[in-house]
Amino acid sequence: MAFSSPHIMPENPIDFRAPPPSPIASGRRSSVANDDVLTEFLEHSLRVPDLVLPDKIFPRQKIVETPPSIDFQSLHSPGSDSIPRILDSLSRMGCFQLVNYGIPSDFTRMVLTMAAGIFKVPPKQRLTVTRSPEKPYGFEEVHGEEESELSEEFVWYRDEKLKLDMETIMEARYSNFSEKMEALVSDMENVAEKIMQIVRENSERKTMYGGDILQGQDLVGSVCYVCKHRNNRRANYLGYDVIKMLIRGTDYSHALCLHICDGSSEFHVYSKKGWVSFSPDKDALVVTAGDQIQ
């Protein structure tokens, strides 16, 4: 068996530490080829941007203009000017009003009354049905110090898991509401399909390129946003609503939105062309164009 003798270290080991860096004379120029370019880059990259809060700039852009009211039944009449008025209003303002569309106003108000009961659910019970990236339905989470002044929102769509979760909280009350909401949404989908048919058949894009304007879009069905607005809300919270709308339009691509105003005194439409404000007609549906149509 062989053994190796231990290595004997010298009494004065050699110090291999790196020497300190040499000082640079104050008059020596930097190794950068062009100091001016570097200085300009740093000034631009480190500059703090000037921020303009939305709630202060949006009111100055508001334009008061009432979109036309279109009789839905006239869309079937030959020679009617309703279709050109729809296309013109969508192009200029991004919206129009629709009346006489075949859905009884009494039925609509009954569904809205039932929907008001959803917002009586206590905050702790809402946690299990709060919206998230994995669960795009349920209650919208509210943030802020003055939450009592913000609007509340509940997102409904045809989902069995949503129905089971809400029935656990509200029992039969939600079952009755969901049944009536299903009927209302089905009627509104029929109206929306007629509007979509008009846009498809008369859009300039189809005339120029020969294709459907919604070709290649993923169709996922209808989503219904039930909103409860506060009567004593201050004007600066309107900017908050606009921001939510812009984020929602980015996250959820859509073609049309049909809004039931239920006697609202004001309706606001924000688009790239500006911000339009008007008072909706009684029992009218406000139809706005989504990003897929725009």
PDB file of C-alpha atoms in Angstrom:
ATOM      1  CA  MET A   1       0.000   0.000   0.000  1.00  0.00           C
ATOM      2  CA  ALA A   2       1.433   3.347  -1.001  1.00  0.00           C
ATOM      3  CA  PHE A   3       1.273   6.523   1.039  1.00  0.00           C
ATOM      4  CA  SER A   4       1.752  10.130  -0.109  1.00  0.00           C
ATOM      5  CA  SER A   5       3.673  12.468   2.115  1.00  0.00           C
ATOM      6  CA  PRO A   6       1.983  15.737   3.110  1.00  0.00           C
ATOM      7  CA  HIS A   7       2.896  18.876   1.121  1.00  0.00           C
ATOM      8  CA  ILE A   8       5.061  21.225   3.145  1.00  0.00           C
ATOM      9  CA  MET A   9       4.102  24.912   2.698  1.00  0.00           C
ATOM     10  CA  PRO A  10       6.889  27.508   2.619  1.00  0.00           C
ATOM     11  CA  GLU A  11       7.305  29.687   5.654  1.00  0.00           C
ATOM     12  CA  ASN A  12       6.609  32.923   3.673  1.00  0.00           C
ATOM     13  CA  PRO A  13       3.774  32.235   1.176  1.00  0.00           C
ATOM     14  CA  ILE A  14       3.586  34.459  -1.911  1.00  0.00           C
ATOM     15  CA  ASP A  15       0.817  37.098  -1.851  1.00  0.00           C
ATOM     16  CA  PHE A  16      -1.180  36.863  -5.135  1.00  0.00           C
ATOM     17  CA  ARG A  17      -3.611  39.706  -4.389  1.00  0.00           C
ATOM     18  CA  ALA A  18      -4.224  42.094  -7.289  1.00  0.00           C
ATOM     19  CA  PRO A  19      -2.708  45.547  -6.899  1.00  0.00           C
ATOM     20  CA  PRO A  20      -5.041  48.506  -6.355  1.00  0.00           C
ATOM     21  CA  PRO A  21      -6.239  50.377  -9.472  1.00  0.00           C
ATOM     22  CA  SER A  22      -4.104  53.227 -10.633  1.00  0.00           C
ATOM     23  CA  PRO A  23      -5.618  56.679 -10.083  1.00  0.00           C
ATOM     24  CA  ILE A  24      -6.765  58.600 -13.135  1.00  0.00           C
ATOM     25  CA  ALA A  25      -5.521  62.102 -13.539  1.00  0.00           C
ATOM     26  CA  SER A  26      -8.204  64.739 -13.357  1.00  0.00           C
ATOM     27  CA  GLY A  27      -7.318  66.074 -16.790  1.00  0.00           C
ATOM     28  CA  ARG A  28      -7.538  62.689 -18.488  1.00  0.00           C
ATOM     29  CA  ARG A  29     -10.476  62.231 -20.892  1.00  0.00           C
ATOM     30  CA  SER A  30     -12.884  59.326 -20.692  1.00  0.00           C
ATOM     31  CA  SER A  31     -12.322  56.317 -22.908  1.00  0.00           C
ATOM     32  CA  VAL A  32     -15.766  56.851 -24.435  1.00  0.00           C
ATOM     33  CA  ALA A  33     -15.407  57.967 -28.033  1.00  0.00           C
ATOM     34  CA  ASN A  34     -18.056  60.659 -27.798  1.00  0.00           C
ATOM     35  CA  ASP A  35     -18.847  62.121 -24.386  1.00  0.00           C
ATOM     36  CA  ASP A  36     -21.631  64.317 -25.789  1.00  0.00           C
ATOM     37  CA  VAL A  37     -23.581  61.303 -27.051  1.00  0.00           C
ATOM     38  CA  LEU A  38     -23.296  59.585 -23.669  1.00  0.00           C
ATOM     39  CA  THR A  39     -24.334  62.740 -21.822  1.00  0.00           C
ATOM     40  CA  GLU A  40     -27.393  63.213 -24.034  1.00  0.00           C
ATOM     41  CA  PHE A  41     -28.409  59.581 -23.613  1.00  0.00           C
ATOM     42  CA  LEU A  42     -28.172  59.793 -19.817  1.00  0.00           C
ATOM     43  CA  GLU A  43     -30.159  63.028 -19.713  1.00  0.00           C
ATOM     44  CA  HIS A  44     -33.002  61.483 -21.724  1.00  0.00           C
ATOM     45  CA  SER A  45     -33.040  58.109 -19.977  1.00  0.00           C
ATOM     46  CA  LEU A  46     -32.899  59.549 -16.456  1.00  0.00           C
ATOM     47  CA  ARG A  47     -35.445  62.310 -17.033  1.00  0.00           C
ATOM     48  CA  VAL A  48     -38.620  61.988 -14.971  1.00  0.00           C
ATOM     49  CA  PRO A  49     -41.652  62.090 -17.328  1.00  0.00           C
ATOM     50  CA  ASP A  50     -44.303  64.757 -16.976  1.00  0.00           C
ATOM     51  CA  LEU A  51     -47.527  62.985 -16.004  1.00  0.00           C
ATOM     52  CA  VAL A  52     -50.987  64.410 -16.656  1.00  0.00           C
ATOM     53  CA  LEU A  53     -53.700  62.801 -14.592  1.00  0.00           C
ATOM     54  CA  PRO A  54     -56.648  61.526 -16.698  1.00  0.00           C
ATOM     55  CA  ASP A  55     -59.267  63.000 -14.381  1.00  0.00           C
ATOM     56  CA  LYS A  56     -57.881  66.474 -15.132  1.00  0.00           C
ATOM     57  CA  ILE A  57     -57.535  66.247 -18.896  1.00  0.00           C
ATOM     58  CA  PHE A  58     -60.651  64.257 -19.892  1.00  0.00           C
ATOM     59  CA  PRO A  59     -63.225  66.921 -18.909  1.00  0.00           C
ATOM     60  CA  ARG A  60     -61.535  69.494 -21.156  1.00  0.00           C
ATOM     61  CA  GLN A  61     -61.989  67.163 -24.145  1.00  0.00           C
ATOM     62  CA  LYS A  62     -65.707  66.578 -23.618  1.00  0.00           C
ATOM     63  CA  ILE A  63     -67.981  67.317 -26.576  1.00  0.00           C
ATOM     64  CA  VAL A  64     -71.731  67.519 -26.028  1.00  0.00           C
ATOM     65  CA  GLU A  65     -73.387  65.883 -29.036  1.00  0.00           C
ATOM     66  CA  THR A  66     -76.392  63.586 -29.037  1.00  0.00           C
ATOM     67  CA  PRO A  67     -76.053  60.563 -31.347  1.00  0.00           C
ATOM     68  CA  PRO A  68     -79.027  59.762 -33.584  1.00  0.00           C
ATOM     69  CA  SER A  69     -81.870  57.539 -32.414  1.00  0.00           C
ATOM     70  CA  ILE A  70     -82.434  54.702 -34.886  1.00  0.00           C
ATOM     71  CA  ASP A  71     -85.736  52.839 -35.064  1.00  0.00           C
ATOM     72  CA  PHE A  72     -84.789  49.171 -35.142  1.00  0.00           C
ATOM     73  CA  GLN A  73     -87.879  48.239 -37.140  1.00  0.00           C
ATOM     74  CA  SER A  74     -86.901  50.686 -39.892  1.00  0.00           C
ATOM     75  CA  LEU A  75     -83.805  48.590 -40.660  1.00  0.00           C
ATOM     76  CA  HIS A  76     -86.095  46.174 -42.483  1.00  0.00           C
ATOM     77  CA  SER A  77     -87.760  48.911 -44.551  1.00  0.00           C
ATOM     78  CA  PRO A  78     -86.433  49.421 -48.102  1.00  0.00           C
ATOM     79  CA  GLY A  79     -85.271  52.938 -48.850  1.00  0.00           C
ATOM     80  CA  SER A  80     -84.762  53.818 -45.185  1.00  0.00           C
ATOM     81  CA  ASP A  81     -81.868  56.117 -44.292  1.00  0.00           C
ATOM     82  CA  SER A  82     -81.284  54.299 -40.990  1.00  0.00           C
ATOM     83  CA  ILE A  83     -78.311  52.263 -42.206  1.00  0.00           C
ATOM     84  CA  PRO A  84     -76.322  55.276 -43.510  1.00  0.00           C
ATOM     85  CA  ARG A  85     -77.050  57.101 -40.247  1.00  0.00           C
ATOM     86  CA  ILE A  86     -75.748  54.136 -38.233  1.00  0.00           C
ATOM     87  CA  LEU A  87     -72.526  53.947 -40.238  1.00  0.00           C
ATOM     88  CA  ASP A  88     -72.008  57.709 -40.080  1.00  0.00           C
ATOM     89  CA  SER A  89     -72.577  57.862 -36.324  1.00  0.00           C
ATOM     90  CA  LEU A  90     -70.242  54.923 -35.664  1.00  0.00           C
ATOM     91  CA  SER A  91     -67.589  56.581 -37.789  1.00  0.00           C
ATOM     92  CA  ARG A  92     -67.858  60.033 -36.163  1.00  0.00           C
ATOM     93  CA  MET A  93     -68.722  59.239 -32.529  1.00  0.00           C
ATOM     94  CA  GLY A  94     -68.362  55.480 -32.145  1.00  0.00           C
ATOM     95  CA  CYS A  95     -71.960  55.037 -30.995  1.00  0.00           C
ATOM     96  CA  PHE A  96     -75.653  55.510 -31.747  1.00  0.00           C
ATOM     97  CA  GLN A  97     -78.976  55.006 -29.966  1.00  0.00           C
ATOM     98  CA  LEU A  98     -81.473  52.267 -30.805  1.00  0.00           C
ATOM     99  CA  VAL A  99     -85.195  52.414 -30.041  1.00  0.00           C
ATOM    100  CA  ASN A 100     -88.163  50.147 -30.736  1.00  0.00           C
ATOM    101  CA  TYR A 101     -85.890  47.089 -30.682  1.00  0.00           C
ATOM    102  CA  GLY A 102     -88.500  44.633 -29.442  1.00  0.00           C
ATOM    103  CA  ILE A 103     -87.451  44.057 -25.815  1.00  0.00           C
ATOM    104  CA  PRO A 104     -90.189  45.182 -23.362  1.00  0.00           C
ATOM    105  CA  SER A 105     -88.950  47.908 -21.042  1.00  0.00           C
ATOM    106  CA  ASP A 106     -90.885  46.389 -18.130  1.00  0.00           C
ATOM    107  CA  PHE A 107     -88.940  43.150 -18.507  1.00  0.00           C
ATOM    108  CA  THR A 108     -85.642  45.024 -18.667  1.00  0.00           C
ATOM    109  CA  ARG A 109     -86.418  46.978 -15.496  1.00  0.00           C
ATOM    110  CA  MET A 110     -87.426  43.770 -13.708  1.00  0.00           C
ATOM    111  CA  VAL A 111     -84.041  42.198 -14.505  1.00  0.00           C
ATOM    112  CA  LEU A 112     -82.218  45.344 -13.350  1.00  0.00           C
ATOM    113  CA  THR A 113     -84.174  45.338 -10.092  1.00  0.00           C
ATOM    114  CA  MET A 114     -83.165  41.730  -9.501  1.00  0.00           C
ATOM    115  CA  ALA A 115     -79.575  42.594 -10.366  1.00  0.00           C
ATOM    116  CA  ALA A 116     -79.519  45.212  -7.605  1.00  0.00           C
ATOM    117  CA  GLY A 117     -79.794  42.371  -5.085  1.00  0.00           C
ATOM    118  CA  ILE A 118     -76.375  41.085  -6.148  1.00  0.00           C
ATOM    119  CA  PHE A 119     -74.657  44.151  -4.674  1.00  0.00           C
ATOM    120  CA  LYS A 120     -76.207  43.441  -1.269  1.00  0.00           C
ATOM    121  CA  VAL A 121     -73.867  40.471  -0.866  1.00  0.00           C
ATOM    122  CA  PRO A 122     -71.469  41.273   2.048  1.00  0.00           C
ATOM    123  CA  PRO A 123     -67.832  41.988   1.099  1.00  0.00           C
ATOM    124  CA  LYS A 124     -66.495  38.886   2.862  1.00  0.00           C
ATOM    125  CA  GLN A 125     -68.782  36.615   0.856  1.00  0.00           C
ATOM    126  CA  ARG A 126     -67.752  38.327  -2.378  1.00  0.00           C
ATOM    127  CA  LEU A 127     -64.167  37.142  -1.980  1.00  0.00           C
ATOM    128  CA  THR A 128     -64.972  33.700  -3.363  1.00  0.00           C
ATOM    129  CA  VAL A 129     -66.525  35.258  -6.485  1.00  0.00           C
ATOM    130  CA  THR A 130     -64.088  38.082  -7.170  1.00  0.00           C
ATOM    131  CA  ARG A 131     -62.657  38.532 -10.658  1.00  0.00           C
ATOM    132  CA  SER A 132     -59.084  37.501 -11.384  1.00  0.00           C
ATOM    133  CA  PRO A 133     -56.980  36.615 -14.465  1.00  0.00           C
ATOM    134  CA  GLU A 134     -57.993  32.984 -13.952  1.00  0.00           C
ATOM    135  CA  LYS A 135     -61.642  33.821 -13.234  1.00  0.00           C
ATOM    136  CA  PRO A 136     -62.976  36.590 -15.487  1.00  0.00           C
ATOM    137  CA  TYR A 137     -66.427  36.678 -13.888  1.00  0.00           C
ATOM    138  CA  GLY A 138     -67.889  37.835 -10.598  1.00  0.00           C
ATOM    139  CA  PHE A 139     -67.395  40.997  -8.559  1.00  0.00           C
ATOM    140  CA  GLU A 140     -64.914  43.667  -9.562  1.00  0.00           C
ATOM    141  CA  GLU A 141     -62.464  44.316  -6.749  1.00  0.00           C
ATOM    142  CA  VAL A 142     -62.606  47.935  -5.554  1.00  0.00           C
ATOM    143  CA  HIS A 143     -59.508  49.798  -4.369  1.00  0.00           C
ATOM    144  CA  GLY A 144     -59.104  53.230  -2.849  1.00  0.00           C
ATOM    145  CA  GLU A 145     -59.616  55.171   0.332  1.00  0.00           C
ATOM    146  CA  GLU A 146     -63.093  56.335  -0.624  1.00  0.00           C
ATOM    147  CA  GLU A 147     -64.537  53.067  -1.921  1.00  0.00           C
ATOM    148  CA  SER A 148     -68.077  54.115  -0.975  1.00  0.00           C
ATOM    149  CA  GLU A 149     -67.995  56.710  -3.765  1.00  0.00           C
ATOM    150  CA  LEU A 150     -66.834  54.306  -6.482  1.00  0.00           C
ATOM    151  CA  SER A 151     -69.156  52.324  -8.711  1.00  0.00           C
ATOM    152  CA  GLU A 152     -69.618  48.601  -8.183  1.00  0.00           C
ATOM    153  CA  GLU A 153     -69.511  46.035 -10.954  1.00  0.00           C
ATOM    154  CA  PHE A 154     -70.521  42.416 -11.418  1.00  0.00           C
ATOM    155  CA  VAL A 155     -69.597  40.437 -14.550  1.00  0.00           C
ATOM    156  CA  TRP A 156     -72.085  37.798 -15.685  1.00  0.00           C
ATOM    157  CA  TYR A 157     -71.832  35.318 -18.489  1.00  0.00           C
ATOM    158  CA  ARG A 158     -72.853  31.775 -19.283  1.00  0.00           C
ATOM    159  CA  ASP A 159     -70.668  29.783 -16.912  1.00  0.00           C
ATOM    160  CA  GLU A 160     -71.782  26.893 -14.733  1.00  0.00           C
ATOM    161  CA  LYS A 161     -69.049  27.526 -12.150  1.00  0.00           C
ATOM    162  CA  LEU A 162     -70.232  31.114 -11.691  1.00  0.00           C
ATOM    163  CA  LYS A 163     -73.788  29.906 -11.210  1.00  0.00           C
ATOM    164  CA  LEU A 164     -72.767  27.344  -8.593  1.00  0.00           C
ATOM    165  CA  ASP A 165     -70.621  29.846  -6.690  1.00  0.00           C
ATOM    166  CA  MET A 166     -73.341  32.495  -6.623  1.00  0.00           C
ATOM    167  CA  GLU A 167     -76.063  30.013  -5.697  1.00  0.00           C
ATOM    168  CA  THR A 168     -73.963  29.054  -2.680  1.00  0.00           C
ATOM    169  CA  ILE A 169     -74.104  32.693  -1.557  1.00  0.00           C
ATOM    170  CA  MET A 170     -77.556  33.831  -2.682  1.00  0.00           C
ATOM    171  CA  GLU A 171     -79.360  30.492  -3.089  1.00  0.00           C
ATOM    172  CA  ALA A 172     -82.584  30.692  -5.134  1.00  0.00           C
ATOM    173  CA  ARG A 173     -82.391  34.468  -5.579  1.00  0.00           C
ATOM    174  CA  TYR A 174     -79.443  34.127  -7.935  1.00  0.00           C
ATOM    175  CA  SER A 175     -81.059  31.235  -9.840  1.00  0.00           C
ATOM    176  CA  ASN A 176     -84.084  33.417 -10.610  1.00  0.00           C
ATOM    177  CA  PHE A 177     -81.878  36.342 -11.623  1.00  0.00           C
ATOM    178  CA  SER A 178     -79.654  34.187 -13.833  1.00  0.00           C
ATOM    179  CA  GLU A 179     -82.681  32.731 -15.624  1.00  0.00           C
ATOM    180  CA  LYS A 180     -84.072  36.191 -16.412  1.00  0.00           C
ATOM    181  CA  MET A 181     -80.614  37.482 -17.369  1.00  0.00           C
ATOM    182  CA  GLU A 182     -80.204  34.605 -19.813  1.00  0.00           C
ATOM    183  CA  ALA A 183     -83.464  35.585 -21.533  1.00  0.00           C
ATOM    184  CA  LEU A 184     -82.510  39.273 -21.676  1.00  0.00           C
ATOM    185  CA  VAL A 185     -79.025  38.601 -23.044  1.00  0.00           C
ATOM    186  CA  SER A 186     -80.456  36.264 -25.704  1.00  0.00           C
ATOM    187  CA  ASP A 187     -82.806  39.024 -26.898  1.00  0.00           C
ATOM    188  CA  MET A 188     -79.968  41.550 -26.958  1.00  0.00           C
ATOM    189  CA  GLU A 189     -77.775  39.124 -28.909  1.00  0.00           C
ATOM    190  CA  ASN A 190     -80.441  38.970 -31.602  1.00  0.00           C
ATOM    191  CA  VAL A 191     -80.393  42.766 -31.840  1.00  0.00           C
ATOM    192  CA  ALA A 192     -76.583  42.823 -31.918  1.00  0.00           C
ATOM    193  CA  GLU A 193     -76.469  40.219 -34.673  1.00  0.00           C
ATOM    194  CA  LYS A 194     -78.655  42.423 -36.873  1.00  0.00           C
ATOM    195  CA  ILE A 195     -76.341  45.397 -36.279  1.00  0.00           C
ATOM    196  CA  MET A 196     -73.302  43.242 -37.024  1.00  0.00           C
ATOM    197  CA  GLN A 197     -74.882  42.085 -40.266  1.00  0.00           C
ATOM    198  CA  ILE A 198     -75.353  45.702 -41.333  1.00  0.00           C
ATOM    199  CA  VAL A 199     -71.745  46.586 -40.511  1.00  0.00           C
ATOM    200  CA  ARG A 200     -70.424  43.532 -42.362  1.00  0.00           C
ATOM    201  CA  GLU A 201     -72.446  44.211 -45.485  1.00  0.00           C
ATOM    202  CA  ASN A 202     -71.696  47.939 -45.646  1.00  0.00           C
ATOM    203  CA  SER A 203     -68.190  48.365 -44.283  1.00  0.00           C
ATOM    204  CA  GLU A 204     -65.583  50.021 -46.490  1.00  0.00           C
ATOM    205  CA  ARG A 205     -63.022  47.450 -45.471  1.00  0.00           C
ATOM    206  CA  LYS A 206     -65.049  44.658 -46.998  1.00  0.00           C
ATOM    207  CA  THR A 207     -65.554  46.693 -50.164  1.00  0.00           C
ATOM    208  CA  MET A 208     -61.838  47.416 -50.507  1.00  0.00           C
ATOM    209  CA  TYR A 209     -60.337  44.089 -49.480  1.00  0.00           C
ATOM    210  CA  GLY A 210     -63.163  41.658 -50.089  1.00  0.00           C
ATOM    211  CA  GLY A 211     -63.074  40.052 -46.647  1.00  0.00           C
ATOM    212  CA  ASP A 212     -65.165  40.058 -43.491  1.00  0.00           C
ATOM    213  CA  ILE A 213     -64.058  42.709 -40.993  1.00  0.00           C
ATOM    214  CA  LEU A 214     -64.223  40.106 -38.198  1.00  0.00           C
ATOM    215  CA  GLN A 215     -62.412  37.402 -40.121  1.00  0.00           C
ATOM    216  CA  GLY A 216     -59.959  35.588 -37.872  1.00  0.00           C
ATOM    217  CA  GLN A 217     -61.434  36.944 -34.621  1.00  0.00           C
ATOM    218  CA  ASP A 218     -62.102  34.510 -31.771  1.00  0.00           C
ATOM    219  CA  LEU A 219     -65.793  34.474 -30.930  1.00  0.00           C
ATOM    220  CA  VAL A 220     -66.324  33.670 -27.244  1.00  0.00           C
ATOM    221  CA  GLY A 221     -69.925  34.748 -26.814  1.00  0.00           C
ATOM    222  CA  SER A 222     -71.471  37.557 -24.781  1.00  0.00           C
ATOM    223  CA  VAL A 223     -70.337  39.027 -21.484  1.00  0.00           C
ATOM    224  CA  CYS A 224     -72.659  41.228 -19.403  1.00  0.00           C
ATOM    225  CA  TYR A 225     -71.370  43.960 -17.073  1.00  0.00           C
ATOM    226  CA  VAL A 226     -73.864  44.937 -14.361  1.00  0.00           C
ATOM    227  CA  CYS A 227     -72.871  48.321 -12.875  1.00  0.00           C
ATOM    228  CA  LYS A 228     -74.167  50.151  -9.817  1.00  0.00           C
ATOM    229  CA  HIS A 229     -73.297  53.851  -9.884  1.00  0.00           C
ATOM    230  CA  ARG A 230     -73.294  56.187  -6.909  1.00  0.00           C
ATOM    231  CA  ASN A 231     -75.559  59.223  -7.085  1.00  0.00           C
ATOM    232  CA  ASN A 232     -73.196  61.370  -5.016  1.00  0.00           C
ATOM    233  CA  ARG A 233     -70.038  60.627  -6.961  1.00  0.00           C
ATOM    234  CA  ARG A 234     -67.683  63.513  -7.581  1.00  0.00           C
ATOM    235  CA  ALA A 235     -66.704  64.479 -11.116  1.00  0.00           C
ATOM    236  CA  ASN A 236     -63.097  63.344 -10.754  1.00  0.00           C
ATOM    237  CA  TYR A 237     -64.220  59.732 -10.490  1.00  0.00           C
ATOM    238  CA  LEU A 238     -65.371  59.896 -14.098  1.00  0.00           C
ATOM    239  CA  GLY A 239     -61.713  59.631 -15.111  1.00  0.00           C
ATOM    240  CA  TYR A 240     -61.480  56.481 -13.003  1.00  0.00           C
ATOM    241  CA  ASP A 241     -64.360  54.940 -14.968  1.00  0.00           C
ATOM    242  CA  VAL A 242     -62.715  55.887 -18.271  1.00  0.00           C
ATOM    243  CA  ILE A 243     -59.465  54.200 -17.234  1.00  0.00           C
ATOM    244  CA  LYS A 244     -61.372  51.036 -16.333  1.00  0.00           C
ATOM    245  CA  MET A 245     -63.115  51.122 -19.704  1.00  0.00           C
ATOM    246  CA  LEU A 246     -59.830  51.500 -21.589  1.00  0.00           C
ATOM    247  CA  ILE A 247     -58.223  48.624 -19.682  1.00  0.00           C
ATOM    248  CA  ARG A 248     -61.273  46.443 -20.267  1.00  0.00           C
ATOM    249  CA  GLY A 249     -61.228  47.169 -24.005  1.00  0.00           C
ATOM    250  CA  THR A 250     -57.565  46.150 -24.125  1.00  0.00           C
ATOM    251  CA  ASP A 251     -58.017  42.957 -22.129  1.00  0.00           C
ATOM    252  CA  TYR A 252     -61.221  41.804 -23.800  1.00  0.00           C
ATOM    253  CA  SER A 253     -61.408  42.394 -27.530  1.00  0.00           C
ATOM    254  CA  HIS A 254     -64.999  42.839 -28.678  1.00  0.00           C
ATOM    255  CA  ALA A 255     -67.136  43.990 -31.587  1.00  0.00           C
ATOM    256  CA  LEU A 256     -70.173  45.720 -30.065  1.00  0.00           C
ATOM    257  CA  CYS A 257     -71.452  46.850 -26.686  1.00  0.00           C
ATOM    258  CA  LEU A 258     -75.170  47.349 -26.016  1.00  0.00           C
ATOM    259  CA  HIS A 259     -75.811  49.557 -22.981  1.00  0.00           C
ATOM    260  CA  ILE A 260     -79.068  49.665 -21.023  1.00  0.00           C
ATOM    261  CA  CYS A 261     -79.045  53.127 -19.464  1.00  0.00           C
ATOM    262  CA  ASP A 262     -82.171  52.822 -17.274  1.00  0.00           C
ATOM    263  CA  GLY A 263     -82.892  56.541 -17.067  1.00  0.00           C
ATOM    264  CA  SER A 264     -79.286  57.707 -16.723  1.00  0.00           C
ATOM    265  CA  SER A 265     -78.938  61.475 -17.014  1.00  0.00           C
ATOM    266  CA  GLU A 266     -75.508  61.261 -18.679  1.00  0.00           C
ATOM    267  CA  PHE A 267     -73.675  58.834 -20.936  1.00  0.00           C
ATOM    268  CA  HIS A 268     -70.029  59.232 -21.900  1.00  0.00           C
ATOM    269  CA  VAL A 269     -68.220  57.650 -24.861  1.00  0.00           C
ATOM    270  CA  TYR A 270     -64.445  57.937 -25.062  1.00  0.00           C
ATOM    271  CA  SER A 271     -62.570  57.071 -28.249  1.00  0.00           C
ATOM    272  CA  LYS A 272     -59.451  58.140 -30.141  1.00  0.00           C
ATOM    273  CA  LYS A 273     -61.482  60.897 -31.780  1.00  0.00           C
ATOM    274  CA  GLY A 274     -62.534  62.476 -28.504  1.00  0.00           C
ATOM    275  CA  TRP A 275     -64.951  62.261 -25.631  1.00  0.00           C
ATOM    276  CA  VAL A 276     -68.683  62.584 -26.319  1.00  0.00           C
ATOM    277  CA  SER A 277     -71.240  63.259 -23.600  1.00  0.00           C
ATOM    278  CA  PHE A 278     -75.025  63.187 -23.990  1.00  0.00           C
ATOM    279  CA  SER A 279     -78.314  62.360 -22.267  1.00  0.00           C
ATOM    280  CA  PRO A 280     -79.719  59.044 -23.559  1.00  0.00           C
ATOM    281  CA  ASP A 281     -83.273  58.856 -24.817  1.00  0.00           C
ATOM    282  CA  LYS A 282     -85.826  57.064 -22.651  1.00  0.00           C
ATOM    283  CA  ASP A 283     -85.651  53.244 -22.993  1.00  0.00           C
ATOM    284  CA  ALA A 284     -83.001  53.512 -25.712  1.00  0.00           C
ATOM    285  CA  LEU A 285     -80.128  51.084 -26.146  1.00  0.00           C
ATOM    286  CA  VAL A 286     -76.807  52.859 -26.624  1.00  0.00           C
ATOM    287  CA  VAL A 287     -74.723  50.854 -29.097  1.00  0.00           C
ATOM    288  CA  THR A 288     -70.954  51.462 -29.041  1.00  0.00           C
ATOM    289  CA  ALA A 289     -68.377  50.044 -31.443  1.00  0.00           C
ATOM    290  CA  GLY A 290     -65.591  47.920 -29.996  1.00  0.00           C
ATOM    291  CA  ASP A 291     -62.009  47.634 -31.159  1.00  0.00           C
ATOM    292  CA  GLN A 292     -62.788  44.839 -33.648  1.00  0.00           C
ATOM    293  CA  ILE A 293     -65.140  47.129 -35.592  1.00  0.00           C
ATOM    294  CA  GLN A 294     -63.022  50.258 -35.192  1.00  0.00           C
TER     295      GLN A 294
END
